Amino acid sequence: MKEYEILQEIMRDAKIGWWQADRKRRMFHISEGLRDLLGLATCQVSYEEFRDMISPAYRDYAFASVGVRGGDFNEERLYPLRGRNGEIWCYWKLLREETTEDGGMLLTGYFRVGDPPLEKVNSPERQQINDLLYRLNSISHTLLSLLKTNDLDVVIDKILTDVQTMFHGGRAYIIEFDWEDRTHDCTHEVTADGVSSEQDRLSKIPMSEFPWWTERISKGLPIILSDLAELPSEAANERDLLAVQHIQSLIIMPLFSRDKVWGYAGIDIVGGSRKWTDEDCQWFASLVNIIGLCLELQRSEQAAQADRLYLQNLYRHMPMGYVRMKMLCDETGRQCDYRVIDTNDAADKILNLPREAYVGHAASELGSDLSPVLEDASKVLRTGKYAEGHINLERAERRYLQYILYSPCAGEVVAFFSDQTEVHKAHEVLYRNERFLRNIFDNIQVGVELYDPDG
């Protein structure tokens, strides 16, 4: 008997097996033993089919922990499946996560059939605790994935997919306010199979058409509807829009920035209704706050990066030399040297040095040319004021540089250099010509009288 067949026989007898969840395709691939226990015809099972096999009391956290959001590698989870011969209690554990070549995610783990839990373990209170623990764990993994990613939009779409699946929703989405144009704009949306996308319909909607909705969200208040009949009479336009989308229940949570509400996230229940619990609202509010915070941080970072690129381009291409220096101290704390830590193209040209020859080097390593700057740099750090000066570079071609120093932060000094060589040469020529003409004037054998305008 081949090793594979022996292993299969052992797994069947021990009632253990493996599973793999493909998050992008939304499919489970299960081992033959689990296929036989469940009485299935194939080892390929969709997310929706697998979810329906889980006992309703366990679906919210059990299904999500296996197929929607992994990350908990430390413990097994016990919950029942509906097999062909009745309820089957299994321990499930996630072993690893891996990214596929097409950008998807594969979650791999094992299961083993166990005994049903004791009554007190299977109590509603216990299930509520398990559900809350899962949701807390879910939030922590959401935050981790948002902090680790370079493509925030992809992660947010995955989180919305998890939310939509967990609540059996038709849609999950994020809508932003454009306060300048006063419109709603749907920026992210995921939908369940068979549910139409409403992203185009929900983009560029004037706030004036839905005043009740806009005012409530603007005040930072959620909208939680288990039935559309709960909408007040002044929300007639909102009721009509929701009805067109076949929405029967929804939950909306505002997205906050430092000084205002900039949008909201929501879950639509389509073709059915849901009675929202306090735990549902608290968990979704926490998740929305995390998403809002990370989006705000990303946009702040993008704005800061744009500013950095602007300044980098500015100092890189300006005609003045730019040199940033880190001051170095001796054992007594006296500033005795400085190290060049940044520069621009003009500085390389003015100093007539390749950048690698002096960036990262101390002034003492570069000879005596730049030593005069040290005294003025120390003065700048000591007084907090700027300083001006000049230096002569004794290279293959003598250069005369004028500089201005200031300190952008503790222990650092920035120098702006301008090349005054041509001006200095012009002054020398004028000085020589003046001396030559004065010598002629003083020694010429001709009398000269000078008169003012009045004669």
JSON list of N, CA, C and O in Angstrom, two decimals, residues 311 314-316 318 320-327 335 337-344 347 351 358 370 373-382 384-389 402-418:
[
{"chain": "A", "resi": 311, "resn": "LEU", "atom": "N", "xyz": [9.75, 70.19, -1.63]},
{"chain": "A", "resi": 311, "resn": "LEU", "atom": "CA", "xyz": [10.93, 70.82, -1.05]},
{"chain": "A", "resi": 311, "resn": "LEU", "atom": "C", "xyz": [12.22, 70.20, -1.58]},
{"chain": "A", "resi": 311, "resn": "LEU", "atom": "O", "xyz": [13.21, 70.89, -1.82]},
{"chain": "A", "resi": 314, "resn": "LEU", "atom": "N", "xyz": [12.80, 71.52, -4.87]},
{"chain": "A", "resi": 314, "resn": "LEU", "atom": "CA", "xyz": [13.18, 72.92, -4.75]},
{"chain": "A", "resi": 314, "resn": "LEU", "atom": "C", "xyz": [14.65, 73.07, -4.43]},
{"chain": "A", "resi": 314, "resn": "LEU", "atom": "O", "xyz": [15.40, 73.76, -5.13]},
{"chain": "A", "resi": 315, "resn": "TYR", "atom": "N", "xyz": [15.12, 72.40, -3.37]},
{"chain": "A", "resi": 315, "resn": "TYR", "atom": "CA", "xyz": [16.52, 72.57, -2.99]},
{"chain": "A", "resi": 315, "resn": "TYR", "atom": "C", "xyz": [17.47, 71.81, -3.91]},
{"chain": "A", "resi": 315, "resn": "TYR", "atom": "O", "xyz": [18.64, 72.14, -4.04]},
{"chain": "A", "resi": 316, "resn": "ARG", "atom": "N", "xyz": [16.95, 70.77, -4.60]},
{"chain": "A", "resi": 316, "resn": "ARG", "atom": "CA", "xyz": [17.82, 70.03, -5.51]},
{"chain": "A", "resi": 316, "resn": "ARG", "atom": "C", "xyz": [18.14, 70.84, -6.77]},
{"chain": "A", "resi": 316, "resn": "ARG", "atom": "O", "xyz": [19.23, 70.75, -7.32]},
{"chain": "A", "resi": 318, "resn": "MET", "atom": "N", "xyz": [17.61, 74.35, -7.11]},
{"chain": "A", "resi": 318, "resn": "MET", "atom": "CA", "xyz": [17.89, 75.77, -6.96]},
{"chain": "A", "resi": 318, "resn": "MET", "atom": "C", "xyz": [19.38, 76.04, -7.22]},
{"chain": "A", "resi": 318, "resn": "MET", "atom": "O", "xyz": [20.23, 75.17, -7.03]},
{"chain": "A", "resi": 320, "resn": "MET", "atom": "N", "xyz": [21.51, 77.82, -5.62]},
{"chain": "A", "resi": 320, "resn": "MET", "atom": "CA", "xyz": [22.35, 77.91, -4.43]},
{"chain": "A", "resi": 320, "resn": "MET", "atom": "C", "xyz": [22.71, 76.52, -3.92]},
{"chain": "A", "resi": 320, "resn": "MET", "atom": "O", "xyz": [21.91, 75.58, -4.01]},
{"chain": "A", "resi": 321, "resn": "GLY", "atom": "N", "xyz": [23.93, 76.39, -3.39]},
{"chain": "A", "resi": 321, "resn": "GLY", "atom": "CA", "xyz": [24.34, 75.13, -2.79]},
{"chain": "A", "resi": 321, "resn": "GLY", "atom": "C", "xyz": [23.67, 74.93, -1.44]},
{"chain": "A", "resi": 321, "resn": "GLY", "atom": "O", "xyz": [23.51, 75.87, -0.66]},
{"chain": "A", "resi": 322, "resn": "TYR", "atom": "N", "xyz": [23.26, 73.70, -1.16]},
{"chain": "A", "resi": 322, "resn": "TYR", "atom": "CA", "xyz": [22.60, 73.35, 0.10]},
{"chain": "A", "resi": 322, "resn": "TYR", "atom": "C", "xyz": [23.40, 72.23, 0.75]},
{"chain": "A", "resi": 322, "resn": "TYR", "atom": "O", "xyz": [23.64, 71.19, 0.13]},
{"chain": "A", "resi": 323, "resn": "VAL", "atom": "N", "xyz": [23.82, 72.45, 1.99]},
{"chain": "A", "resi": 323, "resn": "VAL", "atom": "CA", "xyz": [24.56, 71.44, 2.73]},
{"chain": "A", "resi": 323, "resn": "VAL", "atom": "C", "xyz": [23.97, 71.36, 4.13]},
{"chain": "A", "resi": 323, "resn": "VAL", "atom": "O", "xyz": [23.84, 72.39, 4.82]},
{"chain": "A", "resi": 324, "resn": "ARG", "atom": "N", "xyz": [23.58, 70.16, 4.53]},
{"chain": "A", "resi": 324, "resn": "ARG", "atom": "CA", "xyz": [23.06, 69.94, 5.88]},
{"chain": "A", "resi": 324, "resn": "ARG", "atom": "C", "xyz": [24.13, 69.23, 6.69]},
{"chain": "A", "resi": 324, "resn": "ARG", "atom": "O", "xyz": [24.69, 68.23, 6.25]},
{"chain": "A", "resi": 325, "resn": "MET", "atom": "N", "xyz": [24.37, 69.75, 7.91]},
{"chain": "A", "resi": 325, "resn": "MET", "atom": "CA", "xyz": [25.50, 69.26, 8.71]},
{"chain": "A", "resi": 325, "resn": "MET", "atom": "C", "xyz": [25.02, 68.83, 10.10]},
{"chain": "A", "resi": 325, "resn": "MET", "atom": "O", "xyz": [24.16, 69.49, 10.69]},
{"chain": "A", "resi": 326, "resn": "LYS", "atom": "N", "xyz": [25.60, 67.75, 10.58]},
{"chain": "A", "resi": 326, "resn": "LYS", "atom": "CA", "xyz": [25.38, 67.29, 11.94]},
{"chain": "A", "resi": 326, "resn": "LYS", "atom": "C", "xyz": [26.60, 67.65, 12.77]},
{"chain": "A", "resi": 326, "resn": "LYS", "atom": "O", "xyz": [27.72, 67.23, 12.47]},
{"chain": "A", "resi": 327, "resn": "MET", "atom": "N", "xyz": [26.39, 68.43, 13.84]},
{"chain": "A", "resi": 327, "resn": "MET", "atom": "CA", "xyz": [27.51, 68.88, 14.65]},
{"chain": "A", "resi": 327, "resn": "MET", "atom": "C", "xyz": [28.02, 67.74, 15.52]},
{"chain": "A", "resi": 327, "resn": "MET", "atom": "O", "xyz": [27.25, 66.94, 16.06]},
{"chain": "A", "resi": 335, "resn": "GLN", "atom": "N", "xyz": [31.69, 71.62, 20.67]},
{"chain": "A", "resi": 335, "resn": "GLN", "atom": "CA", "xyz": [31.51, 71.29, 19.26]},
{"chain": "A", "resi": 335, "resn": "GLN", "atom": "C", "xyz": [32.85, 71.45, 18.54]},
{"chain": "A", "resi": 335, "resn": "GLN", "atom": "O", "xyz": [33.40, 72.54, 18.47]},
{"chain": "A", "resi": 337, "resn": "ASP", "atom": "N", "xyz": [33.60, 69.54, 15.45]},
{"chain": "A", "resi": 337, "resn": "ASP", "atom": "CA", "xyz": [33.62, 69.11, 14.05]},
{"chain": "A", "resi": 337, "resn": "ASP", "atom": "C", "xyz": [32.17, 69.02, 13.59]},
{"chain": "A", "resi": 337, "resn": "ASP", "atom": "O", "xyz": [31.23, 69.18, 14.37]},
{"chain": "A", "resi": 338, "resn": "TYR", "atom": "N", "xyz": [31.97, 68.76, 12.31]},
{"chain": "A", "resi": 338, "resn": "TYR", "atom": "CA", "xyz": [30.63, 68.50, 11.81]},
{"chain": "A", "resi": 338, "resn": "TYR", "atom": "C", "xyz": [30.71, 67.48, 10.68]},
{"chain": "A", "resi": 338, "resn": "TYR", "atom": "O", "xyz": [31.74, 67.33, 10.03]},
{"chain": "A", "resi": 339, "resn": "ARG", "atom": "N", "xyz": [29.60, 66.77, 10.50]},
{"chain": "A", "resi": 339, "resn": "ARG", "atom": "CA", "xyz": [29.53, 65.76, 9.45]},
{"chain": "A", "resi": 339, "resn": "ARG", "atom": "C", "xyz": [28.48, 66.18, 8.43]},
{"chain": "A", "resi": 339, "resn": "ARG", "atom": "O", "xyz": [27.36, 66.59, 8.81]},
{"chain": "A", "resi": 340, "resn": "VAL", "atom": "N", "xyz": [28.80, 66.10, 7.17]},
{"chain": "A", "resi": 340, "resn": "VAL", "atom": "CA", "xyz": [27.86, 66.45, 6.10]},
{"chain": "A", "resi": 340, "resn": "VAL", "atom": "C", "xyz": [26.88, 65.29, 5.92]},
{"chain": "A", "resi": 340, "resn": "VAL", "atom": "O", "xyz": [27.29, 64.15, 5.69]},
{"chain": "A", "resi": 341, "resn": "ILE", "atom": "N", "xyz": [25.58, 65.56, 6.06]},
{"chain": "A", "resi": 341, "resn": "ILE", "atom": "CA", "xyz": [24.58, 64.48, 5.97]},
{"chain": "A", "resi": 341, "resn": "ILE", "atom": "C", "xyz": [23.66, 64.62, 4.76]},
{"chain": "A", "resi": 341, "resn": "ILE", "atom": "O", "xyz": [22.95, 63.67, 4.42]},
{"chain": "A", "resi": 342, "resn": "ASP", "atom": "N", "xyz": [23.64, 65.77, 4.13]},
{"chain": "A", "resi": 342, "resn": "ASP", "atom": "CA", "xyz": [22.79, 65.92, 2.94]},
{"chain": "A", "resi": 342, "resn": "ASP", "atom": "C", "xyz": [23.30, 67.10, 2.12]},
{"chain": "A", "resi": 342, "resn": "ASP", "atom": "O", "xyz": [23.96, 68.01, 2.64]},
{"chain": "A", "resi": 343, "resn": "THR", "atom": "N", "xyz": [22.98, 67.09, 0.83]},
{"chain": "A", "resi": 343, "resn": "THR", "atom": "CA", "xyz": [23.45, 68.14, -0.06]},
{"chain": "A", "resi": 343, "resn": "THR", "atom": "C", "xyz": [22.57, 68.17, -1.30]},
{"chain": "A", "resi": 343, "resn": "THR", "atom": "O", "xyz": [21.70, 67.30, -1.47]},
{"chain": "A", "resi": 344, "resn": "ASN", "atom": "N", "xyz": [22.77, 69.15, -2.15]},
{"chain": "A", "resi": 344, "resn": "ASN", "atom": "CA", "xyz": [22.04, 69.19, -3.41]},
{"chain": "A", "resi": 344, "resn": "ASN", "atom": "C", "xyz": [23.01, 69.27, -4.59]},
{"chain": "A", "resi": 344, "resn": "ASN", "atom": "O", "xyz": [24.23, 69.35, -4.41]},
{"chain": "A", "resi": 347, "resn": "ALA", "atom": "N", "xyz": [25.43, 72.25, -4.77]},
{"chain": "A", "resi": 347, "resn": "ALA", "atom": "CA", "xyz": [26.57, 72.18, -3.86]},
{"chain": "A", "resi": 347, "resn": "ALA", "atom": "C", "xyz": [27.69, 71.32, -4.44]},
{"chain": "A", "resi": 347, "resn": "ALA", "atom": "O", "xyz": [28.87, 71.66, -4.33]},
{"chain": "A", "resi": 351, "resn": "LEU", "atom": "N", "xyz": [31.24, 73.08, -4.94]},
{"chain": "A", "resi": 351, "resn": "LEU", "atom": "CA", "xyz": [32.39, 72.55, -4.21]},
{"chain": "A", "resi": 351, "resn": "LEU", "atom": "C", "xyz": [33.33, 71.75, -5.11]},
{"chain": "A", "resi": 351, "resn": "LEU", "atom": "O", "xyz": [34.42, 71.38, -4.69]},
{"chain": "A", "resi": 358, "resn": "TYR", "atom": "N", "xyz": [32.11, 63.66, 0.04]},
{"chain": "A", "resi": 358, "resn": "TYR", "atom": "CA", "xyz": [32.00, 64.45, 1.26]},
{"chain": "A", "resi": 358, "resn": "TYR", "atom": "C", "xyz": [30.72, 64.21, 2.05]},
{"chain": "A", "resi": 358, "resn": "TYR", "atom": "O", "xyz": [30.68, 64.45, 3.26]},
{"chain": "A", "resi": 370, "resn": "LEU", "atom": "N", "xyz": [36.82, 73.80, 4.50]},
{"chain": "A", "resi": 370, "resn": "LEU", "atom": "CA", "xyz": [35.51, 74.03, 5.10]},
{"chain": "A", "resi": 370, "resn": "LEU", "atom": "C", "xyz": [35.59, 74.29, 6.60]},
{"chain": "A", "resi": 370, "resn": "LEU", "atom": "O", "xyz": [34.56, 74.45, 7.25]},
{"chain": "A", "resi": 373, "resn": "VAL", "atom": "N", "xyz": [33.77, 77.29, 8.55]},
{"chain": "A", "resi": 373, "resn": "VAL", "atom": "CA", "xyz": [32.33, 77.22, 8.78]},
{"chain": "A", "resi": 373, "resn": "VAL", "atom": "C", "xyz": [32.03, 76.76, 10.20]},
{"chain": "A", "resi": 373, "resn": "VAL", "atom": "O", "xyz": [30.99, 77.10, 10.77]},
{"chain": "A", "resi": 374, "resn": "LEU", "atom": "N", "xyz": [32.95, 75.99, 10.81]},
{"chain": "A", "resi": 374, "resn": "LEU", "atom": "CA", "xyz": [32.71, 75.40, 12.11]},
{"chain": "A", "resi": 374, "resn": "LEU", "atom": "C", "xyz": [32.42, 76.45, 13.18]},
{"chain": "A", "resi": 374, "resn": "LEU", "atom": "O", "xyz": [31.49, 76.31, 13.97]},
{"chain": "A", "resi": 375, "resn": "GLU", "atom": "N", "xyz": [33.22, 77.51, 13.21]},
{"chain": "A", "resi": 375, "resn": "GLU", "atom": "CA", "xyz": [33.04, 78.53, 14.24]},
{"chain": "A", "resi": 375, "resn": "GLU", "atom": "C", "xyz": [31.68, 79.20, 14.12]},
{"chain": "A", "resi": 375, "resn": "GLU", "atom": "O", "xyz": [30.97, 79.39, 15.12]},
{"chain": "A", "resi": 376, "resn": "ASP", "atom": "N", "xyz": [31.29, 79.55, 12.87]},
{"chain": "A", "resi": 376, "resn": "ASP", "atom": "CA", "xyz": [29.98, 80.17, 12.68]},
{"chain": "A", "resi": 376, "resn": "ASP", "atom": "C", "xyz": [28.84, 79.20, 12.98]},
{"chain": "A", "resi": 376, "resn": "ASP", "atom": "O", "xyz": [27.79, 79.59, 13.52]},
{"chain": "A", "resi": 377, "resn": "ALA", "atom": "N", "xyz": [29.01, 77.91, 12.65]},
{"chain": "A", "resi": 377, "resn": "ALA", "atom": "CA", "xyz": [27.98, 76.91, 12.93]},
{"chain": "A", "resi": 377, "resn": "ALA", "atom": "C", "xyz": [27.77, 76.76, 14.43]},
{"chain": "A", "resi": 377, "resn": "ALA", "atom": "O", "xyz": [26.64, 76.66, 14.92]},
{"chain": "A", "resi": 378, "resn": "SER", "atom": "N", "xyz": [28.87, 76.75, 15.19]},
{"chain": "A", "resi": 378, "resn": "SER", "atom": "CA", "xyz": [28.76, 76.67, 16.64]},
{"chain": "A", "resi": 378, "resn": "SER", "atom": "C", "xyz": [28.05, 77.89, 17.20]},
{"chain": "A", "resi": 378, "resn": "SER", "atom": "O", "xyz": [27.23, 77.79, 18.13]},
{"chain": "A", "resi": 379, "resn": "LYS", "atom": "N", "xyz": [28.33, 79.05, 16.61]},
{"chain": "A", "resi": 379, "resn": "LYS", "atom": "CA", "xyz": [27.69, 80.28, 17.05]},
{"chain": "A", "resi": 379, "resn": "LYS", "atom": "C", "xyz": [26.18, 80.23, 16.78]},
{"chain": "A", "resi": 379, "resn": "LYS", "atom": "O", "xyz": [25.37, 80.69, 17.61]},
{"chain": "A", "resi": 380, "resn": "VAL", "atom": "N", "xyz": [25.79, 79.67, 15.64]},
{"chain": "A", "resi": 380, "resn": "VAL", "atom": "CA", "xyz": [24.38, 79.56, 15.30]},
{"chain": "A", "resi": 380, "resn": "VAL", "atom": "C", "xyz": [23.64, 78.71, 16.33]},
{"chain": "A", "resi": 380, "resn": "VAL", "atom": "O", "xyz": [22.55, 79.06, 16.80]},
{"chain": "A", "resi": 381, "resn": "LEU", "atom": "N", "xyz": [24.22, 77.56, 16.69]},
{"chain": "A", "resi": 381, "resn": "LEU", "atom": "CA", "xyz": [23.58, 76.69, 17.68]},
{"chain": "A", "resi": 381, "resn": "LEU", "atom": "C", "xyz": [23.55, 77.34, 19.05]},
{"chain": "A", "resi": 381, "resn": "LEU", "atom": "O", "xyz": [22.61, 77.13, 19.83]},
{"chain": "A", "resi": 382, "resn": "ARG", "atom": "N", "xyz": [24.55, 78.13, 19.34]},
{"chain": "A", "resi": 382, "resn": "ARG", "atom": "CA", "xyz": [24.64, 78.75, 20.67]},
{"chain": "A", "resi": 382, "resn": "ARG", "atom": "C", "xyz": [23.64, 79.90, 20.81]},
{"chain": "A", "resi": 382, "resn": "ARG", "atom": "O", "xyz": [23.02, 80.08, 21.85]},
{"chain": "A", "resi": 384, "resn": "GLY", "atom": "N", "xyz": [21.06, 80.69, 18.43]},
{"chain": "A", "resi": 384, "resn": "GLY", "atom": "CA", "xyz": [19.76, 80.50, 17.78]},
{"chain": "A", "resi": 384, "resn": "GLY", "atom": "C", "xyz": [19.51, 81.45, 16.64]},
{"chain": "A", "resi": 384, "resn": "GLY", "atom": "O", "xyz": [18.42, 81.48, 16.06]},
{"chain": "A", "resi": 385, "resn": "LYS", "atom": "N", "xyz": [20.51, 82.26, 16.26]},
{"chain": "A", "resi": 385, "resn": "LYS", "atom": "CA", "xyz": [20.38, 83.19, 15.15]},
{"chain": "A", "resi": 385, "resn": "LYS", "atom": "C", "xyz": [21.16, 82.68, 13.93]},
{"chain": "A", "resi": 385, "resn": "LYS", "atom": "O", "xyz": [21.92, 81.73, 14.03]},
{"chain": "A", "resi": 386, "resn": "TYR", "atom": "N", "xyz": [20.95, 83.34, 12.80]},
{"chain": "A", "resi": 386, "resn": "TYR", "atom": "CA", "xyz": [21.69, 82.93, 11.60]},
{"chain": "A", "resi": 386, "resn": "TYR", "atom": "C", "xyz": [23.04, 83.63, 11.57]},
{"chain": "A", "resi": 386, "resn": "TYR", "atom": "O", "xyz": [23.29, 84.60, 12.30]},
{"chain": "A", "resi": 387, "resn": "ALA", "atom": "N", "xyz": [23.93, 83.14, 10.72]},
{"chain": "A", "resi": 387, "resn": "ALA", "atom": "CA", "xyz": [25.26, 83.74, 10.57]},
{"chain": "A", "resi": 387, "resn": "ALA", "atom": "C", "xyz": [25.63, 83.77, 9.10]},
{"chain": "A", "resi": 387, "resn": "ALA", "atom": "O", "xyz": [25.18, 82.93, 8.31]},
{"chain": "A", "resi": 388, "resn": "GLU", "atom": "N", "xyz": [26.44, 84.75, 8.74]},
{"chain": "A", "resi": 388, "resn": "GLU", "atom": "CA", "xyz": [26.92, 84.88, 7.38]},
{"chain": "A", "resi": 388, "resn": "GLU", "atom": "C", "xyz": [28.44, 84.86, 7.37]},
{"chain": "A", "resi": 388, "resn": "GLU", "atom": "O", "xyz": [29.09, 85.21, 8.36]},
{"chain": "A", "resi": 389, "resn": "GLY", "atom": "N", "xyz": [29.01, 84.45, 6.26]},
{"chain": "A", "resi": 389, "resn": "GLY", "atom": "CA", "xyz": [30.46, 84.44, 6.13]},
{"chain": "A", "resi": 389, "resn": "GLY", "atom": "C", "xyz": [30.89, 84.07, 4.74]},
{"chain": "A", "resi": 389, "resn": "GLY", "atom": "O", "xyz": [30.06, 83.92, 3.83]},
{"chain": "A", "resi": 402, "resn": "GLN", "atom": "N", "xyz": [30.16, 82.59, -0.65]},
{"chain": "A", "resi": 402, "resn": "GLN", "atom": "CA", "xyz": [29.44, 83.30, 0.41]},
{"chain": "A", "resi": 402, "resn": "GLN", "atom": "C", "xyz": [28.43, 82.33, 0.98]},
{"chain": "A", "resi": 402, "resn": "GLN", "atom": "O", "xyz": [27.79, 81.56, 0.26]},
{"chain": "A", "resi": 403, "resn": "TYR", "atom": "N", "xyz": [28.25, 82.32, 2.32]},
{"chain": "A", "resi": 403, "resn": "TYR", "atom": "CA", "xyz": [27.31, 81.36, 2.90]},
{"chain": "A", "resi": 403, "resn": "TYR", "atom": "C", "xyz": [26.46, 82.02, 3.98]},
{"chain": "A", "resi": 403, "resn": "TYR", "atom": "O", "xyz": [26.82, 83.04, 4.58]},
{"chain": "A", "resi": 404, "resn": "ILE", "atom": "N", "xyz": [25.28, 81.41, 4.19]},
{"chain": "A", "resi": 404, "resn": "ILE", "atom": "CA", "xyz": [24.36, 81.75, 5.28]},
{"chain": "A", "resi": 404, "resn": "ILE", "atom": "C", "xyz": [24.06, 80.47, 6.03]},
{"chain": "A", "resi": 404, "resn": "ILE", "atom": "O", "xyz": [23.74, 79.44, 5.42]},
{"chain": "A", "resi": 405, "resn": "LEU", "atom": "N", "xyz": [24.16, 80.50, 7.35]},
{"chain": "A", "resi": 405, "resn": "LEU", "atom": "CA", "xyz": [23.92, 79.33, 8.19]},
{"chain": "A", "resi": 405, "resn": "LEU", "atom": "C", "xyz": [22.70, 79.56, 9.08]},
{"chain": "A", "resi": 405, "resn": "LEU", "atom": "O", "xyz": [22.49, 80.67, 9.59]},
{"chain": "A", "resi": 406, "resn": "TYR", "atom": "N", "xyz": [21.90, 78.49, 9.28]},
{"chain": "A", "resi": 406, "resn": "TYR", "atom": "CA", "xyz": [20.83, 78.53, 10.28]},
{"chain": "A", "resi": 406, "resn": "TYR", "atom": "C", "xyz": [20.63, 77.10, 10.79]},
{"chain": "A", "resi": 406, "resn": "TYR", "atom": "O", "xyz": [21.09, 76.13, 10.17]},
{"chain": "A", "resi": 407, "resn": "SER", "atom": "N", "xyz": [19.95, 76.96, 11.91]},
{"chain": "A", "resi": 407, "resn": "SER", "atom": "CA", "xyz": [19.74, 75.65, 12.52]},
{"chain": "A", "resi": 407, "resn": "SER", "atom": "C", "xyz": [18.28, 75.24, 12.41]},
{"chain": "A", "resi": 407, "resn": "SER", "atom": "O", "xyz": [17.40, 75.90, 12.97]},
{"chain": "A", "resi": 408, "resn": "PRO", "atom": "N", "xyz": [17.97, 74.13, 11.69]},
{"chain": "A", "resi": 408, "resn": "PRO", "atom": "CA", "xyz": [16.58, 73.69, 11.58]},
{"chain": "A", "resi": 408, "resn": "PRO", "atom": "C", "xyz": [16.11, 72.89, 12.80]},
{"chain": "A", "resi": 408, "resn": "PRO", "atom": "O", "xyz": [14.92, 72.77, 13.05]},
{"chain": "A", "resi": 409, "resn": "CYS", "atom": "N", "xyz": [17.06, 72.30, 13.54]},
{"chain": "A", "resi": 409, "resn": "CYS", "atom": "CA", "xyz": [16.73, 71.51, 14.71]},
{"chain": "A", "resi": 409, "resn": "CYS", "atom": "C", "xyz": [17.98, 71.36, 15.57]},
{"chain": "A", "resi": 409, "resn": "CYS", "atom": "O", "xyz": [19.08, 71.74, 15.16]},
{"chain": "A", "resi": 410, "resn": "ALA", "atom": "N", "xyz": [17.81, 70.79, 16.75]},
{"chain": "A", "resi": 410, "resn": "ALA", "atom": "CA", "xyz": [18.92, 70.67, 17.69]},
{"chain": "A", "resi": 410, "resn": "ALA", "atom": "C", "xyz": [20.05, 69.84, 17.09]},
{"chain": "A", "resi": 410, "resn": "ALA", "atom": "O", "xyz": [19.82, 68.74, 16.57]},
{"chain": "A", "resi": 411, "resn": "GLY", "atom": "N", "xyz": [21.26, 70.37, 17.18]},
{"chain": "A", "resi": 411, "resn": "GLY", "atom": "CA", "xyz": [22.44, 69.62, 16.75]},
{"chain": "A", "resi": 411, "resn": "GLY", "atom": "C", "xyz": [22.70, 69.63, 15.27]},
{"chain": "A", "resi": 411, "resn": "GLY", "atom": "O", "xyz": [23.65, 69.00, 14.81]},
{"chain": "A", "resi": 412, "resn": "GLU", "atom": "N", "xyz": [21.87, 70.34, 14.48]},
{"chain": "A", "resi": 412, "resn": "GLU", "atom": "CA", "xyz": [22.07, 70.37, 13.03]},
{"chain": "A", "resi": 412, "resn": "GLU", "atom": "C", "xyz": [22.11, 71.81, 12.53]},
{"chain": "A", "resi": 412, "resn": "GLU", "atom": "O", "xyz": [21.45, 72.69, 13.09]},
{"chain": "A", "resi": 413, "resn": "VAL", "atom": "N", "xyz": [22.88, 72.01, 11.48]},
{"chain": "A", "resi": 413, "resn": "VAL", "atom": "CA", "xyz": [23.01, 73.33, 10.86]},
{"chain": "A", "resi": 413, "resn": "VAL", "atom": "C", "xyz": [22.91, 73.16, 9.34]},
{"chain": "A", "resi": 413, "resn": "VAL", "atom": "O", "xyz": [23.45, 72.20, 8.78]},
{"chain": "A", "resi": 414, "resn": "VAL", "atom": "N", "xyz": [22.20, 74.07, 8.71]},
{"chain": "A", "resi": 414, "resn": "VAL", "atom": "CA", "xyz": [22.08, 74.07, 7.25]},
{"chain": "A", "resi": 414, "resn": "VAL", "atom": "C", "xyz": [22.83, 75.28, 6.70]},
{"chain": "A", "resi": 414, "resn": "VAL", "atom": "O", "xyz": [22.74, 76.39, 7.24]},
{"chain": "A", "resi": 415, "resn": "ALA", "atom": "N", "xyz": [23.59, 75.03, 5.65]},
{"chain": "A", "resi": 415, "resn": "ALA", "atom": "CA", "xyz": [24.35, 76.10, 4.98]},
{"chain": "A", "resi": 415, "resn": "ALA", "atom": "C", "xyz": [23.85, 76.28, 3.56]},
{"chain": "A", "resi": 415, "resn": "ALA", "atom": "O", "xyz": [23.69, 75.29, 2.83]},
{"chain": "A", "resi": 416, "resn": "PHE", "atom": "N", "xyz": [23.60, 77.53, 3.17]},
{"chain": "A", "resi": 416, "resn": "PHE", "atom": "CA", "xyz": [23.31, 77.87, 1.78]},
{"chain": "A", "resi": 416, "resn": "PHE", "atom": "C", "xyz": [24.53, 78.61, 1.23]},
{"chain": "A", "resi": 416, "resn": "PHE", "atom": "O", "xyz": [24.95, 79.63, 1.78]},
{"chain": "A", "resi": 417, "resn": "PHE", "atom": "N", "xyz": [25.10, 78.08, 0.13]},
{"chain": "A", "resi": 417, "resn": "PHE", "atom": "CA", "xyz": [26.29, 78.65, -0.49]},
{"chain": "A", "resi": 417, "resn": "PHE", "atom": "C", "xyz": [25.93, 79.32, -1.81]},
{"chain": "A", "resi": 417, "resn": "PHE", "atom": "O", "xyz": [25.13, 78.79, -2.57]},
{"chain": "A", "resi": 418, "resn": "SER", "atom": "N", "xyz": [26.56, 80.45, -2.06]},
{"chain": "A", "resi": 418, "resn": "SER", "atom": "CA", "xyz": [26.49, 81.05, -3.40]},
{"chain": "A", "resi": 418, "resn": "SER", "atom": "C", "xyz": [27.92, 81.26, -3.89]},
{"chain": "A", "resi": 418, "resn": "SER", "atom": "O", "xyz": [28.80, 81.68, -3.12]}
]
